[in-house]
Coordinates of C-alpha atoms in Angstrom, one line a residue:
M220 CA 160.9 156.3 137.6
E221 CA 158.9 153.8 139.5
K222 CA 155.7 155.3 138.1
N223 CA 157.0 155.1 134.6
N224 CA 158.0 151.4 135.1
L225 CA 154.5 150.7 136.5
R226 CA 152.8 152.3 133.5
K227 CA 155.1 150.4 131.1
K228 CA 154.1 147.1 132.8
R229 CA 150.5 148.0 132.6
R230 CA 150.8 148.8 128.9
E231 CA 152.5 145.5 128.3
S232 CA 149.8 143.6 130.1
L233 CA 147.2 145.4 128.1
W234 CA 148.6 144.6 124.7
K235 CA 148.7 140.9 125.8
H236 CA 144.9 141.3 126.2
P237 CA 144.5 139.1 129.3
Y238 CA 140.9 140.3 129.6
K239 CA 140.0 139.2 126.1
K240 CA 142.0 136.1 126.3
S241 CA 140.2 134.8 129.3
R242 CA 136.9 135.3 127.5
F243 CA 138.0 133.4 124.5
Q244 CA 139.5 130.6 126.6
K245 CA 136.0 130.0 127.8
M246 CA 134.8 129.6 124.2
T247 CA 137.6 127.6 122.6
P248 CA 136.9 124.1 123.9
M249 CA 134.4 123.5 121.2
I250 CA 136.1 120.2 120.5
L251 CA 134.1 119.0 123.5
I252 CA 131.1 118.8 121.1
L253 CA 132.8 115.9 119.4
L254 CA 133.5 114.1 122.7
F255 CA 130.4 114.6 124.7
G256 CA 127.6 114.9 122.1
S257 CA 124.4 116.9 122.7
M258 CA 124.9 117.5 126.4
A259 CA 128.2 119.4 125.7
M260 CA 126.5 121.2 122.8
K261 CA 124.2 123.0 125.2
V262 CA 127.1 124.1 127.3
V263 CA 129.2 125.3 124.4
I264 CA 126.3 127.2 122.7
A265 CA 125.7 129.1 125.9
E266 CA 129.3 130.4 125.7
M267 CA 129.7 130.9 122.0
P268 CA 130.8 134.4 120.8
I269 CA 128.0 137.0 120.6
S270 CA 129.6 138.7 117.6
E271 CA 126.7 137.7 115.3
G272 CA 124.1 139.2 117.7
W273 CA 125.6 142.6 118.3
K274 CA 122.8 144.5 116.6
E275 CA 120.2 143.0 118.8
I276 CA 122.4 143.7 121.9
H277 CA 122.9 147.3 120.9
H278 CA 119.3 148.1 120.2
S279 CA 118.1 146.3 123.4
S280 CA 120.6 148.3 125.5
I281 CA 120.0 151.7 127.0
V282 CA 122.7 153.7 125.3
V283 CA 123.9 156.8 127.2
D284 CA 126.2 159.4 125.8
M285 CA 127.6 161.6 128.6
H286 CA 128.7 164.6 126.5
N287 CA 127.9 166.5 123.3
D288 CA 128.2 170.1 122.2
T289 CA 125.2 170.0 119.8
M290 CA 123.5 173.1 121.2
M291 CA 126.5 175.2 120.2
K292 CA 125.4 174.5 116.6
V293 CA 121.7 175.0 117.3
V294 CA 122.1 178.7 118.3
D295 CA 122.8 181.7 116.1
S296 CA 126.4 182.7 116.6
H297 CA 125.4 186.4 116.8
T298 CA 122.4 186.5 119.0
W299 CA 122.7 183.1 120.7
L300 CA 119.0 182.5 120.1
P301 CA 118.1 178.9 118.9
V302 CA 117.6 178.7 115.1
V303 CA 118.3 175.1 114.0
D304 CA 115.8 172.3 114.7
I305 CA 117.7 169.0 115.1
G306 CA 114.4 167.2 114.7
K307 CA 114.4 168.0 111.0
E308 CA 116.1 165.2 109.2
S309 CA 119.9 165.6 109.3
P310 CA 120.7 169.3 109.5
E311 CA 123.8 170.0 107.5
G312 CA 127.1 169.6 109.5
F313 CA 125.6 168.0 112.6
Q314 CA 127.2 164.9 114.1
L315 CA 124.1 164.5 116.3
D316 CA 120.4 165.1 115.5
L317 CA 117.3 163.2 116.4
H318 CA 117.4 161.2 113.1
K319 CA 121.0 160.1 113.7
A320 CA 120.2 159.4 117.4
Q321 CA 117.4 157.0 116.4
Q322 CA 119.5 155.3 113.8
G323 CA 122.4 154.9 116.2
G324 CA 120.1 153.7 119.1
L325 CA 121.2 156.6 121.3
N326 CA 118.6 156.7 124.1
V327 CA 119.9 159.2 126.5
A328 CA 122.3 162.1 125.8
F329 CA 123.8 164.8 128.0
Y330 CA 123.6 168.1 126.2
A331 CA 126.4 170.4 127.5
A332 CA 126.3 174.2 128.0
Y333 CA 129.9 175.0 127.2
T334 CA 131.8 178.1 128.3
A335 CA 135.4 178.9 128.8
D336 CA 137.4 182.0 129.7
Q337 CA 140.5 182.5 131.9
R338 CA 139.9 186.2 132.6
D339 CA 138.2 186.4 136.0
V340 CA 136.4 189.8 135.9
D341 CA 132.8 190.7 136.4
D342 CA 131.9 191.3 132.7
V343 CA 133.3 187.9 131.8
V344 CA 131.4 186.2 134.6
A345 CA 128.2 187.8 133.3
R346 CA 129.0 186.8 129.8
T347 CA 129.7 183.2 130.6
N348 CA 126.5 183.0 132.6
S349 CA 124.5 184.4 129.7
R350 CA 126.1 181.9 127.2
S351 CA 125.5 178.9 129.5
L352 CA 121.9 180.0 129.8
A353 CA 121.6 180.5 126.0
L354 CA 122.6 176.8 125.4
I355 CA 120.2 175.6 128.1
N356 CA 117.5 177.7 126.6
A357 CA 118.3 176.2 123.2
L358 CA 117.8 172.7 124.7
Y359 CA 114.4 173.7 126.1
W360 CA 113.5 175.1 122.7
T361 CA 114.6 172.0 120.9
V362 CA 112.5 169.8 123.2
E363 CA 109.5 172.1 122.6
Q364 CA 109.9 171.7 118.8
N365 CA 110.0 167.9 119.1
Q366 CA 107.6 167.0 121.9
D367 CA 106.6 163.7 120.2
N368 CA 110.1 162.4 119.9
M369 CA 112.2 164.1 122.7
T370 CA 111.9 164.9 126.4
L371 CA 114.1 166.7 129.0
A372 CA 114.7 164.7 132.1
R373 CA 115.7 165.9 135.6
N374 CA 116.0 162.6 137.3
T375 CA 116.2 158.9 136.6
Q376 CA 112.4 158.5 137.0
E377 CA 111.9 161.0 134.2
I378 CA 114.6 159.2 132.1
E379 CA 112.8 155.9 132.5
A380 CA 109.4 157.5 131.7
G381 CA 110.8 159.1 128.5
L382 CA 112.3 155.8 127.5
A383 CA 109.0 154.0 128.1
E384 CA 107.4 156.4 125.7
G385 CA 110.0 155.7 123.1
K386 CA 111.5 159.2 123.2
H387 CA 115.1 160.4 122.9
V388 CA 115.9 161.6 126.5
A389 CA 118.0 164.8 127.0
V390 CA 119.8 165.7 130.2
A391 CA 121.3 169.1 130.7
S392 CA 124.9 169.6 131.8
L393 CA 127.5 172.3 132.2
E394 CA 131.0 172.3 130.7
G395 CA 132.9 175.0 132.5
M396 CA 131.5 176.9 135.5
Y397 CA 133.2 180.3 134.9
Q398 CA 130.2 182.2 136.3
F399 CA 130.6 180.7 139.7
G400 CA 132.9 181.5 142.6
G401 CA 131.3 184.7 143.9
E402 CA 129.0 185.3 146.9
N403 CA 125.9 184.3 144.9
S404 CA 127.3 181.0 143.7
K405 CA 125.2 178.6 145.8
E406 CA 121.9 180.4 144.9
L407 CA 123.0 180.5 141.3
L408 CA 123.8 176.8 141.3
R409 CA 120.3 176.1 142.8
Q410 CA 118.8 178.0 139.8
Y411 CA 120.8 175.9 137.4
H412 CA 119.6 172.8 139.2
D413 CA 116.0 174.1 138.8
L414 CA 116.7 174.2 135.0
G415 CA 117.7 170.6 135.0
I416 CA 121.5 170.6 135.2
R417 CA 122.5 167.2 136.5
A418 CA 126.2 167.1 135.7
A419 CA 128.8 169.9 135.7
G420 CA 132.5 170.3 135.1
L421 CA 134.1 173.0 137.2
V422 CA 136.6 174.0 134.5
W423 CA 137.3 173.7 130.8
N424 CA 141.0 173.8 129.9
S425 CA 141.7 177.2 131.5
P426 CA 141.5 178.0 135.2
N427 CA 138.8 179.9 137.0
R428 CA 137.8 180.7 140.6
L429 CA 136.9 177.1 141.3
G430 CA 140.0 175.2 140.1
A431 CA 142.6 174.7 137.4
G432 CA 142.1 173.3 133.9
A433 CA 143.9 170.6 131.8
N434 CA 146.0 173.2 129.9
V435 CA 148.8 173.5 132.5
A436 CA 150.4 176.4 130.7
N437 CA 147.5 178.6 131.8
N438 CA 147.6 177.6 135.5
E439 CA 149.6 179.0 138.4
E440 CA 152.1 176.7 139.9
N441 CA 150.5 174.0 142.1
A442 CA 147.1 175.2 141.1
G443 CA 144.3 173.0 142.3
L444 CA 140.8 173.1 143.7
T445 CA 140.1 176.4 145.4
E446 CA 138.0 177.0 148.6
A447 CA 135.2 178.2 146.4
G448 CA 135.5 175.0 144.3
R449 CA 135.2 172.9 147.5
E450 CA 132.0 174.8 148.5
I451 CA 130.5 174.3 145.0
I452 CA 131.3 170.5 145.0
S453 CA 129.6 170.2 148.5
E454 CA 126.5 172.0 147.1
M455 CA 126.6 169.9 144.0
N456 CA 126.6 166.7 146.1
R457 CA 123.7 168.0 148.2
L458 CA 121.6 168.8 145.1
G459 CA 122.4 165.6 143.2
I460 CA 124.5 167.2 140.4
L461 CA 127.3 164.9 139.2
V462 CA 130.8 166.4 139.4
D463 CA 132.5 166.0 136.0
V464 CA 136.3 165.7 136.3
S465 CA 137.0 165.9 132.5
H466 CA 139.2 168.9 131.6
M467 CA 140.7 169.3 135.2
N468 CA 144.4 169.3 135.8
E469 CA 145.7 166.5 137.9
K470 CA 145.8 168.4 141.2
T471 CA 142.2 169.7 140.8
F472 CA 141.2 166.1 139.9
F473 CA 142.7 164.6 143.0
D474 CA 141.5 167.4 145.3
T475 CA 138.0 166.8 144.0
L476 CA 138.0 163.1 144.6
E477 CA 139.4 163.7 148.1
I478 CA 136.3 165.7 149.2
T479 CA 133.3 164.5 147.1
Q480 CA 130.9 162.3 148.9
V481 CA 129.4 161.0 145.6
P482 CA 130.9 159.1 142.7
V483 CA 132.1 161.4 139.9
I484 CA 132.1 161.1 136.2
A485 CA 134.7 161.9 133.5
S486 CA 132.1 162.7 130.9
H487 CA 134.5 162.7 127.9
S488 CA 138.1 161.6 128.5
G489 CA 140.5 159.0 127.2
V490 CA 143.2 156.9 128.9
D491 CA 146.8 158.1 128.9
G492 CA 148.1 154.5 128.8
V493 CA 146.9 154.1 125.2
R494 CA 147.4 157.6 123.9
P495 CA 149.4 160.1 126.1
H496 CA 147.6 163.4 125.9
V497 CA 146.8 166.2 128.4
R498 CA 143.1 165.4 128.1
N499 CA 143.4 161.8 129.0
L500 CA 143.5 160.2 132.4
S501 CA 146.6 158.6 133.9
D502 CA 146.6 155.2 135.5
E503 CA 146.8 156.9 138.9
Q504 CA 143.7 159.0 138.1
L505 CA 141.8 156.0 136.8
L506 CA 142.6 154.0 140.0
Q507 CA 141.4 156.8 142.2
L508 CA 138.2 157.1 140.1
K509 CA 137.6 153.4 140.7
E510 CA 138.1 153.9 144.4
N511 CA 135.5 156.7 144.3
G512 CA 133.0 154.5 142.4
G513 CA 132.9 156.8 139.4
V514 CA 132.9 156.2 135.6
V515 CA 135.2 157.3 132.9
S516 CA 133.3 157.8 129.6
I517 CA 135.6 157.4 126.7
N518 CA 135.9 160.4 124.4
F519 CA 135.6 159.9 120.6
W520 CA 137.8 162.9 119.8
R521 CA 140.3 161.4 117.3
T522 CA 143.3 163.5 118.5
A523 CA 143.0 162.0 122.0
L524 CA 142.4 158.5 120.7
A525 CA 145.5 158.0 118.4
N526 CA 148.6 159.6 117.1
P527 CA 148.2 160.8 114.4
G528 CA 144.5 161.6 115.0
S529 CA 143.7 161.1 111.4
S530 CA 144.4 157.3 111.8
A531 CA 141.8 157.0 114.6
T532 CA 139.0 154.4 114.2
V533 CA 136.4 152.6 116.3
K534 CA 139.1 150.1 117.2
H535 CA 141.0 152.9 119.0
I536 CA 137.9 153.8 121.0
V537 CA 137.6 150.2 122.1
D538 CA 141.4 150.0 122.8
H539 CA 140.8 152.8 125.4
I540 CA 137.8 150.9 126.7
D541 CA 139.9 147.7 126.9
Y542 CA 142.6 149.4 128.8
A543 CA 140.3 151.0 131.3
V544 CA 138.4 147.8 131.9
N545 CA 141.6 145.9 132.5
L546 CA 142.8 148.4 135.0
I547 CA 139.7 149.4 136.9
G548 CA 137.0 147.0 136.0
I549 CA 133.9 146.7 133.8
D550 CA 131.7 148.8 136.2
H551 CA 133.7 152.1 135.7
V552 CA 133.7 152.6 131.9
G553 CA 131.2 154.4 129.7
L554 CA 130.8 156.5 126.5
G555 CA 131.2 160.2 126.1
S556 CA 131.3 161.1 122.4
D557 CA 131.9 164.9 122.3
F558 CA 129.7 165.0 119.2
D559 CA 129.6 168.4 117.5
G560 CA 132.5 169.5 119.6
A561 CA 135.3 167.4 118.1
T562 CA 136.5 165.7 115.0
M563 CA 135.4 162.1 115.0
P564 CA 137.2 158.9 113.9
K565 CA 136.9 158.2 110.2
D566 CA 134.6 155.2 110.6
L567 CA 132.4 156.9 113.2
P568 CA 131.5 160.3 111.7
D569 CA 128.2 160.8 113.6
A570 CA 125.8 159.3 116.0
S571 CA 124.2 156.9 113.5
Y572 CA 127.4 154.9 113.6
L573 CA 127.3 154.2 117.4
P574 CA 126.4 150.5 116.9
S575 CA 129.9 149.9 115.5
I576 CA 131.2 150.3 119.0
T577 CA 129.0 147.5 120.2
K578 CA 130.1 145.4 117.2
E579 CA 133.7 145.9 118.1
L580 CA 133.1 145.1 121.7
A581 CA 131.3 141.9 120.8
S582 CA 134.1 140.9 118.4
R583 CA 136.5 141.2 121.3
G584 CA 134.5 138.8 123.5
Y585 CA 132.6 141.1 125.7
H586 CA 129.3 139.5 126.8
Q587 CA 125.9 141.1 126.6
E588 CA 125.6 142.3 130.2
E589 CA 129.1 143.7 130.0
I590 CA 128.3 145.6 126.9
K591 CA 125.1 147.0 128.4
K592 CA 127.1 148.4 131.3
I593 CA 129.7 150.1 129.1
V594 CA 127.2 151.7 126.7
G595 CA 124.9 153.0 129.4
G596 CA 124.4 151.0 132.5
N597 CA 127.4 152.3 134.5
N598 CA 126.4 155.9 134.0
Q599 CA 122.8 155.2 135.0
R600 CA 124.2 153.8 138.2
V601 CA 126.1 156.9 139.2
L602 CA 123.1 159.1 138.4
K603 CA 121.0 157.0 140.8
E604 CA 123.7 157.2 143.5
A605 CA 123.9 161.0 143.2
E606 CA 120.1 161.2 143.4
K607 CA 120.0 158.9 146.5
F608 CA 122.6 160.9 148.3
A609 CA 120.7 164.1 147.5
E610 CA 117.4 162.6 148.8
N611 CA 119.1 161.7 152.1
Q612 CA 120.0 165.4 152.5
V613 CA 116.4 166.5 152.6
R614 CA 115.6 167.7 156.1
H615 CA 112.0 166.5 156.3
P616 CA 111.3 164.1 153.4
W617 CA 107.9 163.0 154.8
L618 CA 106.5 166.5 154.6
Q619 CA 104.4 167.3 151.6
P620 CA 105.3 170.5 149.6
P621 CA 103.0 173.4 150.1
R622 CA 99.6 173.4 148.2
L623 CA 100.5 176.5 146.3
R624 CA 101.4 177.3 142.7
V625 CA 103.8 180.0 141.5
V626 CA 103.0 181.0 137.9
P627 CA 105.5 183.4 136.3
D628 CA 104.2 186.1 134.0
V629 CA 107.1 185.3 131.7
Q630 CA 107.6 182.0 129.9
M631 CA 110.8 180.0 129.4
G632 CA 112.9 181.7 126.7
E633 CA 110.7 184.8 126.4
I634 CA 112.1 188.0 124.9
V635 CA 111.7 190.9 127.3
Y636 CA 111.9 194.3 125.7
D637 CA 113.1 196.2 128.8
T638 CA 116.6 196.3 130.3
K639 CA 115.1 197.0 133.7
P640 CA 112.0 194.9 133.6
T641 CA 109.3 194.4 136.3
L642 CA 109.4 190.7 137.1
S643 CA 106.1 189.2 138.4
A644 CA 104.3 185.9 139.1
K645 CA 100.8 184.9 140.2
I646 CA 100.6 183.1 143.5
M647 CA 97.8 180.5 143.4
D648 CA 96.8 179.0 146.7
S649 CA 94.1 176.5 147.5
G650 CA 91.6 179.3 148.3
D651 CA 92.3 179.3 152.0
G652 CA 94.4 182.4 152.0
A653 CA 97.6 180.4 152.9
G654 CA 99.5 182.6 150.4
N655 CA 99.3 185.5 152.9
F656 CA 101.6 183.6 155.3
F657 CA 104.4 182.8 152.8
Q658 CA 107.8 184.5 152.4
Y659 CA 108.5 185.5 148.8
S660 CA 111.7 186.1 146.8
I661 CA 112.6 186.8 143.3
I662 CA 116.2 185.7 142.4
V663 CA 118.0 187.0 139.3
N664 CA 121.3 185.4 138.4
G665 CA 121.8 184.2 141.9
V666 CA 121.0 187.5 143.6
V667 CA 118.0 187.4 145.9
Y668 CA 115.5 190.3 145.9
Q669 CA 112.5 190.9 148.1
P670 CA 109.4 191.5 146.0
S671 CA 106.2 193.3 146.8
Y672 CA 103.2 191.0 147.5
H673 CA 99.8 192.2 146.2
P674 CA 97.1 190.2 148.1
D675 CA 94.3 191.8 146.0
T676 CA 95.7 190.2 142.8
G677 CA 97.8 187.4 144.3
H678 CA 100.9 188.7 142.5
I679 CA 104.5 189.2 143.6
S680 CA 106.6 191.7 141.7
Y681 CA 110.0 193.3 141.6
Q682 CA 111.3 196.0 139.3
V683 CA 115.0 195.4 138.4
E684 CA 117.1 198.4 139.3
R685 CA 120.3 197.4 137.6
D686 CA 120.5 197.5 133.8
L687 CA 120.5 193.8 132.9
L688 CA 122.6 194.4 129.8
G689 CA 125.5 195.6 131.9
K690 CA 128.4 197.9 131.2
G691 CA 130.2 197.4 127.9
H692 CA 127.6 194.8 126.7
T693 CA 127.6 193.8 123.1
E694 CA 124.9 191.8 121.4
R695 CA 127.4 188.9 120.8
D696 CA 127.7 188.5 124.5
G697 CA 124.1 187.4 124.7
N698 CA 121.3 188.8 126.8
F699 CA 120.2 185.7 128.8
H700 CA 119.3 185.8 132.5
V701 CA 117.9 183.2 134.9
V702 CA 115.0 184.2 137.1
T703 CA 113.4 182.3 140.0
F704 CA 110.1 183.0 141.7
L705 CA 110.2 181.5 145.2
A706 CA 107.5 181.0 147.9
K707 CA 108.5 179.6 151.3
N708 CA 106.0 178.6 154.0
P709 CA 106.6 179.2 157.7
I710 CA 108.4 175.8 158.2
G711 CA 110.7 176.4 155.4
L712 CA 109.2 174.3 152.6
E713 CA 109.6 175.9 149.2
V714 CA 107.8 176.2 145.8
R715 CA 110.2 177.4 143.1
E716 CA 109.6 178.3 139.4
T717 CA 112.7 179.1 137.3
V718 CA 112.8 180.5 133.8
I719 CA 115.3 181.9 131.4
I720 CA 114.6 185.3 129.8
Y721 CA 116.3 187.2 126.9
V722 CA 116.6 190.9 127.5
L723 CA 116.6 193.5 124.7

């Protein structure tokens, strides 16, 4: 009862808009112009509303969208191979493509590899792994098709470099980690990190071996973060992968924030105080997220914005932003559209309409620096904090990596016409024979194998013994696998090259 009264008071305080009122109170004494002449004019102009300059503010900001499902539409639904190029002007039915991103001033977007399944058996683990890899492969393919306009970034330095070149910057993320929880989870996570995954949600709406999802009907009683989930979060922190708490049930959410050492993100969630919904965060969750230093990125899914969802508009998006800012502050709110994974508000049908959010924020009295934080700055901050924590975990940061290259004999996304292929890579040292002193591994879907080393050719190789298609496989399950070629010198420094292959 006390919690309900607390929520009621917070809702009442929101709809009085104390945050907006305080801004406009600063602007209203324009009568001072009449009393104090030109000196007062300078003061008042500095605090006049910015609603007329919203376009310039939007396009001078670094706009970051923390979640979309666009790669789901890029792949063929039968083979899961990429077939639609979003660099071509406005592919039919897409809410996000490169043309719309440019129109909407969308600089950085997190492209999710989505999977979900509540059946925890080996074939489903293999299938979800394949489907995640299919969507990551589709992102690599998309970037390859659009090298002049798009780049894939693995850290904030690469994000900044891409922005400096005027490119749309893609960051890879996971939505649902249903392939994790087994003995090979940490090594598999390292492979996904190699591929560029920099944010990951442990669950979708259904539970798995890591935790429980937002759909409580599918969960066991008191289900929360599992021991396997705790180990994965620890490894994500170490690697610099942001933990995404969207789609978690409340217990998994609070368990996660209790153990993570790095700020988390809610990549695409709303606030329960505006629209009660299982996918929205309660006041208690938001306050805990603030304590953690994290960011809630407001979802554009119309059903989670308003009731009925068909009535949802940009104003509802900003209502959620307003509520969160009032409760937890300007430094903890961002944007997470869910483009191509949800039905949008009627006046924001696709990414080209993103400036309308900035316009609405400006009309409510948000200042330029505050808008810049909401549309991208806050999420840039948590990315940097995750990177910094990971850098501090490096055992010997002053040591240079080995002067050795590992060149796989297969390329990213290559089709391999053998269900038990021989996997190989060329080891290229500096000519001093250092390669003879390295330890080598070939890792397939998180499982480590010891390859043969052929000093005469400088190759390592391993023939897969287990059929990579697996028992009961169908083509619709996908045939994707992740392979890492690893060289480690005597003091433990590594060179890794990781690719995705498609097996037929």
